[in-house]
Amino acid sequence: MAAGTPVNAGTAGTTRTAGTTGATKTKAAGTTGTTGTTGTTGTTGTTAATGAAAADERPRRRQARGERRIAQLLEAAARVFATTGYTAASTNAIAREAGVSPGTLYQFFPNKEAIAIELGSRLMHEMRQSYDEVLTPITADATPLEEVIAGTVDRFIEFNCRHPAFFALMHGPDVPGRIAEEHEALHTTLVARVETILAPFAPAAPPAAVTRTAQMCFGIYKAGLELILAHEGDERDAYVQELKGALVRYLEPLMGTS
């Protein structure tokens, strides 16, 4: 009995240990496989998609904030340029008008010239849209000269009264060279458009005469515009009527409509 006891005890111990160990290993292996296949993979995929969406959204928000800040600075610059002119304006004055620090301004524009160029380019783009709508070829028999002048002057005066900085930038004595070049190109295009409008009213006039007439119309308009912008209310309206009358009286004999 004493000799058999260790054998039985050892066998039982061996059997129990082996069985328990195998079950434990099997269960552990099964648990690991399930966790790796379902939980971890699904969570990682969802987290990655959410992170990518957030990463895409952040630059868009920054860009929108930047665009709003630029618009704010340009609106302030327009008010400063219209009030003081380009030469007397400063980045400090523009920042103060915009309600931001000079450091904030310099995050978007390196100097006053860069602000003026950006503002001028935007205003000239809007001006081109205006004259594309109003300076279109017409038939002299269908449209009276007075009506053509009134419609054109009203549209351009409305634009300049809404954007007084346009006159300050385009006609100032010390504007950046790039603005002067762009304005010269704009002026050349406008004169060509006016020639196209005037030509049907003077079919016998040589092209050089029509060009001179168009240039004189712009000279009269520019002088009148400066007076108009210097006044407000009823007095401004009176100067607008004076400008229209001056252009009609100038063009009538030249166009043979007097």
PDB file of C-alpha atoms in Angstrom:
ATOM      1  CA  MET A   1       0.000   0.000   0.000  1.00  0.00           C
ATOM      2  CA  ALA A   2       2.763   2.335   0.836  1.00  0.00           C
ATOM      3  CA  ALA A   3       4.415   1.653  -2.474  1.00  0.00           C
ATOM      4  CA  GLY A   4       1.207   2.178  -4.517  1.00  0.00           C
ATOM      5  CA  THR A   5       0.155   5.371  -2.906  1.00  0.00           C
ATOM      6  CA  PRO A   6       2.733   7.644  -4.496  1.00  0.00           C
ATOM      7  CA  VAL A   7       1.881   6.236  -7.911  1.00  0.00           C
ATOM      8  CA  ASN A   8      -1.872   6.967  -7.613  1.00  0.00           C
ATOM      9  CA  ALA A   9      -1.243  10.361  -6.168  1.00  0.00           C
ATOM     10  CA  GLY A  10       1.176  11.185  -8.943  1.00  0.00           C
ATOM     11  CA  THR A  11      -1.143   9.946 -11.663  1.00  0.00           C
ATOM     12  CA  ALA A  12      -4.060  11.912 -10.320  1.00  0.00           C
ATOM     13  CA  GLY A  13      -1.946  14.998  -9.929  1.00  0.00           C
ATOM     14  CA  THR A  14      -0.594  14.655 -13.424  1.00  0.00           C
ATOM     15  CA  THR A  15      -4.051  14.191 -14.923  1.00  0.00           C
ATOM     16  CA  ARG A  16      -5.575  17.136 -13.104  1.00  0.00           C
ATOM     17  CA  THR A  17      -2.730  19.430 -13.947  1.00  0.00           C
ATOM     18  CA  ALA A  18      -2.659  18.515 -17.612  1.00  0.00           C
ATOM     19  CA  GLY A  19      -6.401  18.922 -17.988  1.00  0.00           C
ATOM     20  CA  THR A  20      -6.533  22.221 -16.240  1.00  0.00           C
ATOM     21  CA  THR A  21      -3.553  23.555 -18.122  1.00  0.00           C
ATOM     22  CA  GLY A  22      -4.929  22.552 -21.500  1.00  0.00           C
ATOM     23  CA  ALA A  23      -8.316  24.114 -20.791  1.00  0.00           C
ATOM     24  CA  THR A  24      -6.699  27.287 -19.655  1.00  0.00           C
ATOM     25  CA  LYS A  25      -4.560  27.486 -22.789  1.00  0.00           C
ATOM     26  CA  THR A  26      -7.531  26.778 -25.034  1.00  0.00           C
ATOM     27  CA  LYS A  27      -9.669  29.422 -23.359  1.00  0.00           C
ATOM     28  CA  ALA A  28      -6.888  31.986 -23.464  1.00  0.00           C
ATOM     29  CA  ALA A  29      -6.260  31.327 -27.129  1.00  0.00           C
ATOM     30  CA  GLY A  30      -9.951  31.671 -27.909  1.00  0.00           C
ATOM     31  CA  THR A  31     -10.284  34.892 -25.982  1.00  0.00           C
ATOM     32  CA  THR A  32      -7.254  36.419 -27.712  1.00  0.00           C
ATOM     33  CA  GLY A  33      -8.559  35.535 -31.165  1.00  0.00           C
ATOM     34  CA  THR A  34     -11.989  36.980 -30.501  1.00  0.00           C
ATOM     35  CA  THR A  35     -10.636  40.226 -29.103  1.00  0.00           C
ATOM     36  CA  GLY A  36      -8.199  40.729 -31.965  1.00  0.00           C
ATOM     37  CA  THR A  37     -10.753  39.975 -34.672  1.00  0.00           C
ATOM     38  CA  THR A  38     -13.754  41.993 -33.495  1.00  0.00           C
ATOM     39  CA  GLY A  39     -13.156  44.593 -30.783  1.00  0.00           C
ATOM     40  CA  THR A  40      -9.725  45.998 -31.635  1.00  0.00           C
ATOM     41  CA  THR A  41     -10.131  46.108 -35.413  1.00  0.00           C
ATOM     42  CA  GLY A  42     -13.538  47.824 -35.292  1.00  0.00           C
ATOM     43  CA  THR A  43     -12.498  50.436 -32.741  1.00  0.00           C
ATOM     44  CA  THR A  44      -9.264  51.262 -34.601  1.00  0.00           C
ATOM     45  CA  GLY A  45     -11.107  51.756 -37.898  1.00  0.00           C
ATOM     46  CA  THR A  46     -13.716  54.066 -36.376  1.00  0.00           C
ATOM     47  CA  THR A  47     -11.092  56.117 -34.549  1.00  0.00           C
ATOM     48  CA  ALA A  48      -9.033  56.549 -37.720  1.00  0.00           C
ATOM     49  CA  ALA A  49     -12.051  57.733 -39.724  1.00  0.00           C
ATOM     50  CA  THR A  50     -13.051  60.206 -37.019  1.00  0.00           C
ATOM     51  CA  GLY A  51      -9.499  61.539 -36.809  1.00  0.00           C
ATOM     52  CA  ALA A  52      -9.285  62.012 -40.574  1.00  0.00           C
ATOM     53  CA  ALA A  53     -12.586  63.928 -40.642  1.00  0.00           C
ATOM     54  CA  ALA A  54     -11.422  66.190 -37.818  1.00  0.00           C
ATOM     55  CA  ALA A  55      -8.098  66.792 -39.587  1.00  0.00           C
ATOM     56  CA  ASP A  56      -9.936  67.840 -42.756  1.00  0.00           C
ATOM     57  CA  GLU A  57     -12.245  70.159 -40.832  1.00  0.00           C
ATOM     58  CA  ARG A  58      -9.525  72.089 -38.983  1.00  0.00           C
ATOM     59  CA  PRO A  59      -7.873  73.622 -42.112  1.00  0.00           C
ATOM     60  CA  ARG A  60     -11.295  74.630 -43.438  1.00  0.00           C
ATOM     61  CA  ARG A  61     -12.118  76.438 -40.207  1.00  0.00           C
ATOM     62  CA  ARG A  62      -8.731  78.161 -40.202  1.00  0.00           C
ATOM     63  CA  GLN A  63      -9.188  79.198 -43.828  1.00  0.00           C
ATOM     64  CA  ALA A  64     -12.663  80.609 -43.151  1.00  0.00           C
ATOM     65  CA  ARG A  65     -11.374  82.586 -40.163  1.00  0.00           C
ATOM     66  CA  GLY A  66      -8.481  83.890 -42.269  1.00  0.00           C
ATOM     67  CA  GLU A  67     -10.796  85.020 -45.062  1.00  0.00           C
ATOM     68  CA  ARG A  68     -13.048  86.842 -42.590  1.00  0.00           C
ATOM     69  CA  ARG A  69     -10.037  88.585 -41.072  1.00  0.00           C
ATOM     70  CA  ILE A  70      -8.754  89.653 -44.501  1.00  0.00           C
ATOM     71  CA  ALA A  71     -12.186  91.051 -45.410  1.00  0.00           C
ATOM     72  CA  GLN A  72     -12.262  92.933 -42.106  1.00  0.00           C
ATOM     73  CA  LEU A  73      -8.833  94.460 -42.759  1.00  0.00           C
ATOM     74  CA  LEU A  74      -9.689  95.441 -46.340  1.00  0.00           C
ATOM     75  CA  GLU A  75     -12.928  97.120 -45.259  1.00  0.00           C
ATOM     76  CA  ALA A  76     -11.004  99.090 -42.650  1.00  0.00           C
ATOM     77  CA  ALA A  77      -8.342 100.012 -45.212  1.00  0.00           C
ATOM     78  CA  ALA A  78     -11.016 101.237 -47.615  1.00  0.00           C
ATOM     79  CA  ARG A  79     -12.371 103.599 -44.959  1.00  0.00           C
ATOM     80  CA  VAL A  80      -8.901 104.884 -44.092  1.00  0.00           C
ATOM     81  CA  PHE A  81      -7.873 105.391 -47.741  1.00  0.00           C
ATOM     82  CA  ALA A  82     -11.149 107.187 -48.504  1.00  0.00           C
ATOM     83  CA  THR A  83     -10.679 109.491 -45.509  1.00  0.00           C
ATOM     84  CA  THR A  84      -6.961 110.262 -45.574  1.00  0.00           C
ATOM     85  CA  GLY A  85      -5.819 109.159 -49.034  1.00  0.00           C
ATOM     86  CA  TYR A  86      -3.213 106.491 -49.731  1.00  0.00           C
ATOM     87  CA  THR A  87      -0.135 108.561 -48.900  1.00  0.00           C
ATOM     88  CA  ALA A  88      -1.219 109.625 -45.414  1.00  0.00           C
ATOM     89  CA  ALA A  89      -2.640 106.214 -44.482  1.00  0.00           C
ATOM     90  CA  SER A  90      -0.634 103.842 -42.282  1.00  0.00           C
ATOM     91  CA  THR A  91      -0.822 100.215 -41.231  1.00  0.00           C
ATOM     92  CA  ASN A  92      -1.322 101.352 -37.628  1.00  0.00           C
ATOM     93  CA  ALA A  93      -4.335 103.434 -38.655  1.00  0.00           C
ATOM     94  CA  ILE A  94      -5.773 100.520 -40.632  1.00  0.00           C
ATOM     95  CA  ALA A  95      -5.268  98.101 -37.727  1.00  0.00           C
ATOM     96  CA  ARG A  96      -6.883 100.583 -35.342  1.00  0.00           C
ATOM     97  CA  GLU A  97      -9.849 101.034 -37.691  1.00  0.00           C
ATOM     98  CA  ALA A  98     -10.231  97.252 -37.926  1.00  0.00           C
ATOM     99  CA  GLY A  99     -10.038  96.868 -34.141  1.00  0.00           C
ATOM    100  CA  VAL A 100      -6.999  94.580 -34.223  1.00  0.00           C
ATOM    101  CA  SER A 101      -3.356  94.863 -33.239  1.00  0.00           C
ATOM    102  CA  PRO A 102      -0.688  95.753 -35.829  1.00  0.00           C
ATOM    103  CA  GLY A 103       0.765  92.289 -35.254  1.00  0.00           C
ATOM    104  CA  THR A 104      -2.503  90.699 -36.369  1.00  0.00           C
ATOM    105  CA  LEU A 105      -2.487  92.834 -39.510  1.00  0.00           C
ATOM    106  CA  TYR A 106       1.066  91.764 -40.361  1.00  0.00           C
ATOM    107  CA  GLN A 107       0.013  88.120 -40.232  1.00  0.00           C
ATOM    108  CA  PHE A 108      -1.930  88.776 -43.444  1.00  0.00           C
ATOM    109  CA  PHE A 109      -0.271  91.781 -45.133  1.00  0.00           C
ATOM    110  CA  PRO A 110       3.421  92.771 -44.957  1.00  0.00           C
ATOM    111  CA  ASN A 111       2.801  96.484 -45.542  1.00  0.00           C
ATOM    112  CA  LYS A 112       0.392  99.203 -46.657  1.00  0.00           C
ATOM    113  CA  GLU A 113       1.208  98.675 -50.320  1.00  0.00           C
ATOM    114  CA  ALA A 114       0.152  95.018 -50.209  1.00  0.00           C
ATOM    115  CA  ILE A 115      -3.169  96.031 -48.644  1.00  0.00           C
ATOM    116  CA  ALA A 116      -3.762  98.686 -51.296  1.00  0.00           C
ATOM    117  CA  ILE A 117      -2.931  96.281 -54.135  1.00  0.00           C
ATOM    118  CA  GLU A 118      -5.319  93.621 -52.847  1.00  0.00           C
ATOM    119  CA  LEU A 119      -8.108  96.149 -52.244  1.00  0.00           C
ATOM    120  CA  GLY A 120      -7.532  97.839 -55.593  1.00  0.00           C
ATOM    121  CA  SER A 121      -7.605  94.519 -57.457  1.00  0.00           C
ATOM    122  CA  ARG A 122     -10.904  93.555 -55.864  1.00  0.00           C
ATOM    123  CA  LEU A 123     -12.468  96.935 -56.611  1.00  0.00           C
ATOM    124  CA  MET A 124     -11.298  96.877 -60.225  1.00  0.00           C
ATOM    125  CA  HIS A 125     -12.764  93.401 -60.629  1.00  0.00           C
ATOM    126  CA  GLU A 126     -16.116  94.727 -59.408  1.00  0.00           C
ATOM    127  CA  MET A 127     -15.822  97.754 -61.698  1.00  0.00           C
ATOM    128  CA  ARG A 128     -15.271  95.463 -64.681  1.00  0.00           C
ATOM    129  CA  GLN A 129     -18.445  93.611 -63.799  1.00  0.00           C
ATOM    130  CA  SER A 130     -20.306  96.932 -63.701  1.00  0.00           C
ATOM    131  CA  TYR A 131     -19.154  98.162 -67.087  1.00  0.00           C
ATOM    132  CA  ASP A 132     -19.702  94.743 -68.647  1.00  0.00           C
ATOM    133  CA  GLU A 133     -23.359  95.171 -67.753  1.00  0.00           C
ATOM    134  CA  VAL A 134     -23.814  98.817 -68.747  1.00  0.00           C
ATOM    135  CA  LEU A 135     -21.331  99.471 -71.588  1.00  0.00           C
ATOM    136  CA  THR A 136     -22.874  97.275 -74.249  1.00  0.00           C
ATOM    137  CA  PRO A 137     -23.288  98.037 -77.974  1.00  0.00           C
ATOM    138  CA  ILE A 138     -26.535  99.853 -78.755  1.00  0.00           C
ATOM    139  CA  THR A 139     -28.553 101.018 -81.751  1.00  0.00           C
ATOM    140  CA  ALA A 140     -28.619 104.803 -82.092  1.00  0.00           C
ATOM    141  CA  ASP A 141     -32.150 104.821 -83.508  1.00  0.00           C
ATOM    142  CA  ALA A 142     -33.491 102.737 -80.618  1.00  0.00           C
ATOM    143  CA  THR A 143     -31.803 104.498 -77.674  1.00  0.00           C
ATOM    144  CA  PRO A 144     -31.698 108.303 -77.241  1.00  0.00           C
ATOM    145  CA  LEU A 145     -28.287 109.792 -76.409  1.00  0.00           C
ATOM    146  CA  GLU A 146     -29.594 111.309 -73.153  1.00  0.00           C
ATOM    147  CA  GLU A 147     -30.759 107.880 -71.998  1.00  0.00           C
ATOM    148  CA  VAL A 148     -27.392 106.297 -72.779  1.00  0.00           C
ATOM    149  CA  ILE A 149     -25.540 109.002 -70.835  1.00  0.00           C
ATOM    150  CA  ALA A 150     -27.925 108.885 -67.874  1.00  0.00           C
ATOM    151  CA  GLY A 151     -27.735 105.093 -67.529  1.00  0.00           C
ATOM    152  CA  THR A 152     -23.947 105.006 -67.795  1.00  0.00           C
ATOM    153  CA  VAL A 153     -23.303 107.917 -65.424  1.00  0.00           C
ATOM    154  CA  ASP A 154     -25.768 106.623 -62.828  1.00  0.00           C
ATOM    155  CA  ARG A 155     -24.128 103.201 -62.751  1.00  0.00           C
ATOM    156  CA  PHE A 156     -20.577 104.533 -62.411  1.00  0.00           C
ATOM    157  CA  ILE A 157     -21.519 107.198 -59.861  1.00  0.00           C
ATOM    158  CA  GLU A 158     -23.320 104.591 -57.768  1.00  0.00           C
ATOM    159  CA  PHE A 159     -20.219 102.386 -57.788  1.00  0.00           C
ATOM    160  CA  ASN A 160     -17.878 105.223 -56.796  1.00  0.00           C
ATOM    161  CA  CYS A 161     -20.187 106.514 -54.057  1.00  0.00           C
ATOM    162  CA  ARG A 162     -20.407 102.990 -52.655  1.00  0.00           C
ATOM    163  CA  HIS A 163     -16.608 102.589 -52.883  1.00  0.00           C
ATOM    164  CA  PRO A 164     -15.022 106.031 -52.306  1.00  0.00           C
ATOM    165  CA  ALA A 165     -11.656 104.318 -51.767  1.00  0.00           C
ATOM    166  CA  PHE A 166     -11.654 103.434 -55.478  1.00  0.00           C
ATOM    167  CA  PHE A 167     -11.181 107.078 -56.483  1.00  0.00           C
ATOM    168  CA  ALA A 168      -8.561 107.628 -53.765  1.00  0.00           C
ATOM    169  CA  LEU A 169      -6.520 104.634 -54.931  1.00  0.00           C
ATOM    170  CA  MET A 170      -6.907 105.064 -58.672  1.00  0.00           C
ATOM    171  CA  HIS A 171      -6.275 108.801 -58.841  1.00  0.00           C
ATOM    172  CA  GLY A 172      -3.989 109.425 -55.887  1.00  0.00           C
ATOM    173  CA  PRO A 173      -0.531 110.961 -56.502  1.00  0.00           C
ATOM    174  CA  ASP A 174       1.453 108.196 -54.817  1.00  0.00           C
ATOM    175  CA  VAL A 175      -0.377 104.925 -55.441  1.00  0.00           C
ATOM    176  CA  PRO A 176       1.652 101.709 -55.950  1.00  0.00           C
ATOM    177  CA  GLY A 177       2.884 101.135 -59.480  1.00  0.00           C
ATOM    178  CA  ARG A 178       0.946  97.903 -59.878  1.00  0.00           C
ATOM    179  CA  ILE A 179      -2.339  99.697 -59.143  1.00  0.00           C
ATOM    180  CA  ALA A 180      -1.454 102.437 -61.620  1.00  0.00           C
ATOM    181  CA  GLU A 181      -0.735  99.834 -64.298  1.00  0.00           C
ATOM    182  CA  GLU A 182      -3.967  97.946 -63.683  1.00  0.00           C
ATOM    183  CA  HIS A 183      -5.954 101.170 -63.686  1.00  0.00           C
ATOM    184  CA  GLU A 184      -4.364 102.242 -66.957  1.00  0.00           C
ATOM    185  CA  ALA A 185      -5.407  98.932 -68.500  1.00  0.00           C
ATOM    186  CA  LEU A 186      -8.919  99.413 -67.080  1.00  0.00           C
ATOM    187  CA  HIS A 187      -9.064 102.953 -68.497  1.00  0.00           C
ATOM    188  CA  THR A 188      -7.989 101.751 -71.946  1.00  0.00           C
ATOM    189  CA  THR A 189     -10.688  99.093 -71.965  1.00  0.00           C
ATOM    190  CA  LEU A 190     -13.348 101.547 -70.818  1.00  0.00           C
ATOM    191  CA  VAL A 191     -12.427 104.057 -73.529  1.00  0.00           C
ATOM    192  CA  ALA A 192     -12.707 101.316 -76.148  1.00  0.00           C
ATOM    193  CA  ARG A 193     -16.149 100.410 -74.800  1.00  0.00           C
ATOM    194  CA  VAL A 194     -17.282 104.047 -74.931  1.00  0.00           C
ATOM    195  CA  GLU A 195     -16.020 104.317 -78.510  1.00  0.00           C
ATOM    196  CA  THR A 196     -18.165 101.296 -79.404  1.00  0.00           C
ATOM    197  CA  ILE A 197     -21.207 103.012 -77.882  1.00  0.00           C
ATOM    198  CA  LEU A 198     -20.553 106.396 -79.511  1.00  0.00           C
ATOM    199  CA  ALA A 199     -19.762 105.087 -83.006  1.00  0.00           C
ATOM    200  CA  PRO A 200     -23.425 104.445 -84.020  1.00  0.00           C
ATOM    201  CA  PHE A 201     -24.281 108.065 -83.154  1.00  0.00           C
ATOM    202  CA  ALA A 202     -21.553 109.407 -85.483  1.00  0.00           C
ATOM    203  CA  PRO A 203     -21.305 106.947 -88.392  1.00  0.00           C
ATOM    204  CA  ALA A 204     -19.449 109.450 -90.608  1.00  0.00           C
ATOM    205  CA  ALA A 205     -16.816 110.385 -88.024  1.00  0.00           C
ATOM    206  CA  PRO A 206     -13.302 108.946 -88.486  1.00  0.00           C
ATOM    207  CA  PRO A 207     -12.125 106.497 -85.806  1.00  0.00           C
ATOM    208  CA  ALA A 208      -9.549 108.964 -84.461  1.00  0.00           C
ATOM    209  CA  ALA A 209     -12.284 111.538 -83.834  1.00  0.00           C
ATOM    210  CA  VAL A 210     -14.425 108.994 -81.989  1.00  0.00           C
ATOM    211  CA  THR A 211     -11.414 108.073 -79.834  1.00  0.00           C
ATOM    212  CA  ARG A 212     -10.796 111.729 -78.946  1.00  0.00           C
ATOM    213  CA  THR A 213     -14.454 112.156 -78.093  1.00  0.00           C
ATOM    214  CA  ALA A 214     -14.406 109.116 -75.822  1.00  0.00           C
ATOM    215  CA  GLN A 215     -11.280 110.401 -74.058  1.00  0.00           C
ATOM    216  CA  MET A 216     -12.883 113.820 -73.533  1.00  0.00           C
ATOM    217  CA  CYS A 217     -15.986 112.158 -72.104  1.00  0.00           C
ATOM    218  CA  PHE A 218     -13.791 110.452 -69.543  1.00  0.00           C
ATOM    219  CA  GLY A 219     -12.051 113.728 -68.725  1.00  0.00           C
ATOM    220  CA  ILE A 220     -15.380 115.444 -68.122  1.00  0.00           C
ATOM    221  CA  TYR A 221     -16.639 112.479 -66.097  1.00  0.00           C
ATOM    222  CA  LYS A 222     -13.534 112.360 -63.895  1.00  0.00           C
ATOM    223  CA  ALA A 223     -13.733 116.096 -63.107  1.00  0.00           C
ATOM    224  CA  GLY A 224     -17.432 115.800 -62.321  1.00  0.00           C
ATOM    225  CA  LEU A 225     -16.893 112.692 -60.188  1.00  0.00           C
ATOM    226  CA  GLU A 226     -14.424 114.502 -57.936  1.00  0.00           C
ATOM    227  CA  LEU A 227     -17.008 117.220 -57.263  1.00  0.00           C
ATOM    228  CA  ILE A 228     -19.777 114.677 -56.743  1.00  0.00           C
ATOM    229  CA  LEU A 229     -17.802 112.717 -54.161  1.00  0.00           C
ATOM    230  CA  ALA A 230     -17.038 115.944 -52.292  1.00  0.00           C
ATOM    231  CA  HIS A 231     -20.751 116.558 -51.652  1.00  0.00           C
ATOM    232  CA  GLU A 232     -23.662 114.654 -50.153  1.00  0.00           C
ATOM    233  CA  GLY A 233     -27.442 114.544 -50.271  1.00  0.00           C
ATOM    234  CA  ASP A 234     -29.313 116.938 -52.554  1.00  0.00           C
ATOM    235  CA  GLU A 235     -26.137 118.802 -53.455  1.00  0.00           C
ATOM    236  CA  ARG A 236     -24.557 115.596 -54.685  1.00  0.00           C
ATOM    237  CA  ASP A 237     -27.644 114.836 -56.779  1.00  0.00           C
ATOM    238  CA  ALA A 238     -27.440 118.328 -58.267  1.00  0.00           C
ATOM    239  CA  TYR A 239     -23.831 117.761 -59.322  1.00  0.00           C
ATOM    240  CA  VAL A 240     -24.801 114.424 -60.891  1.00  0.00           C
ATOM    241  CA  GLN A 241     -27.368 116.251 -63.020  1.00  0.00           C
ATOM    242  CA  GLU A 242     -24.775 118.876 -63.947  1.00  0.00           C
ATOM    243  CA  LEU A 243     -22.406 116.133 -65.114  1.00  0.00           C
ATOM    244  CA  LYS A 244     -25.075 114.510 -67.250  1.00  0.00           C
ATOM    245  CA  GLY A 245     -25.991 117.891 -68.762  1.00  0.00           C
ATOM    246  CA  ALA A 246     -22.343 118.685 -69.529  1.00  0.00           C
ATOM    247  CA  LEU A 247     -21.869 115.380 -71.353  1.00  0.00           C
ATOM    248  CA  VAL A 248     -25.084 115.782 -73.350  1.00  0.00           C
ATOM    249  CA  ARG A 249     -24.214 119.340 -74.395  1.00  0.00           C
ATOM    250  CA  TYR A 250     -20.698 118.240 -75.376  1.00  0.00           C
ATOM    251  CA  LEU A 251     -21.845 115.234 -77.397  1.00  0.00           C
ATOM    252  CA  GLU A 252     -24.910 116.648 -79.166  1.00  0.00           C
ATOM    253  CA  PRO A 253     -23.084 118.674 -81.855  1.00  0.00           C
ATOM    254  CA  LEU A 254     -20.405 116.042 -82.279  1.00  0.00           C
ATOM    255  CA  MET A 255     -22.986 113.297 -82.693  1.00  0.00           C
ATOM    256  CA  GLY A 256     -25.166 115.399 -84.999  1.00  0.00           C
ATOM    257  CA  THR A 257     -28.158 115.272 -82.642  1.00  0.00           C
ATOM    258  CA  SER A 258     -28.465 118.982 -81.822  1.00  0.00           C
TER     259      SER A 258
END
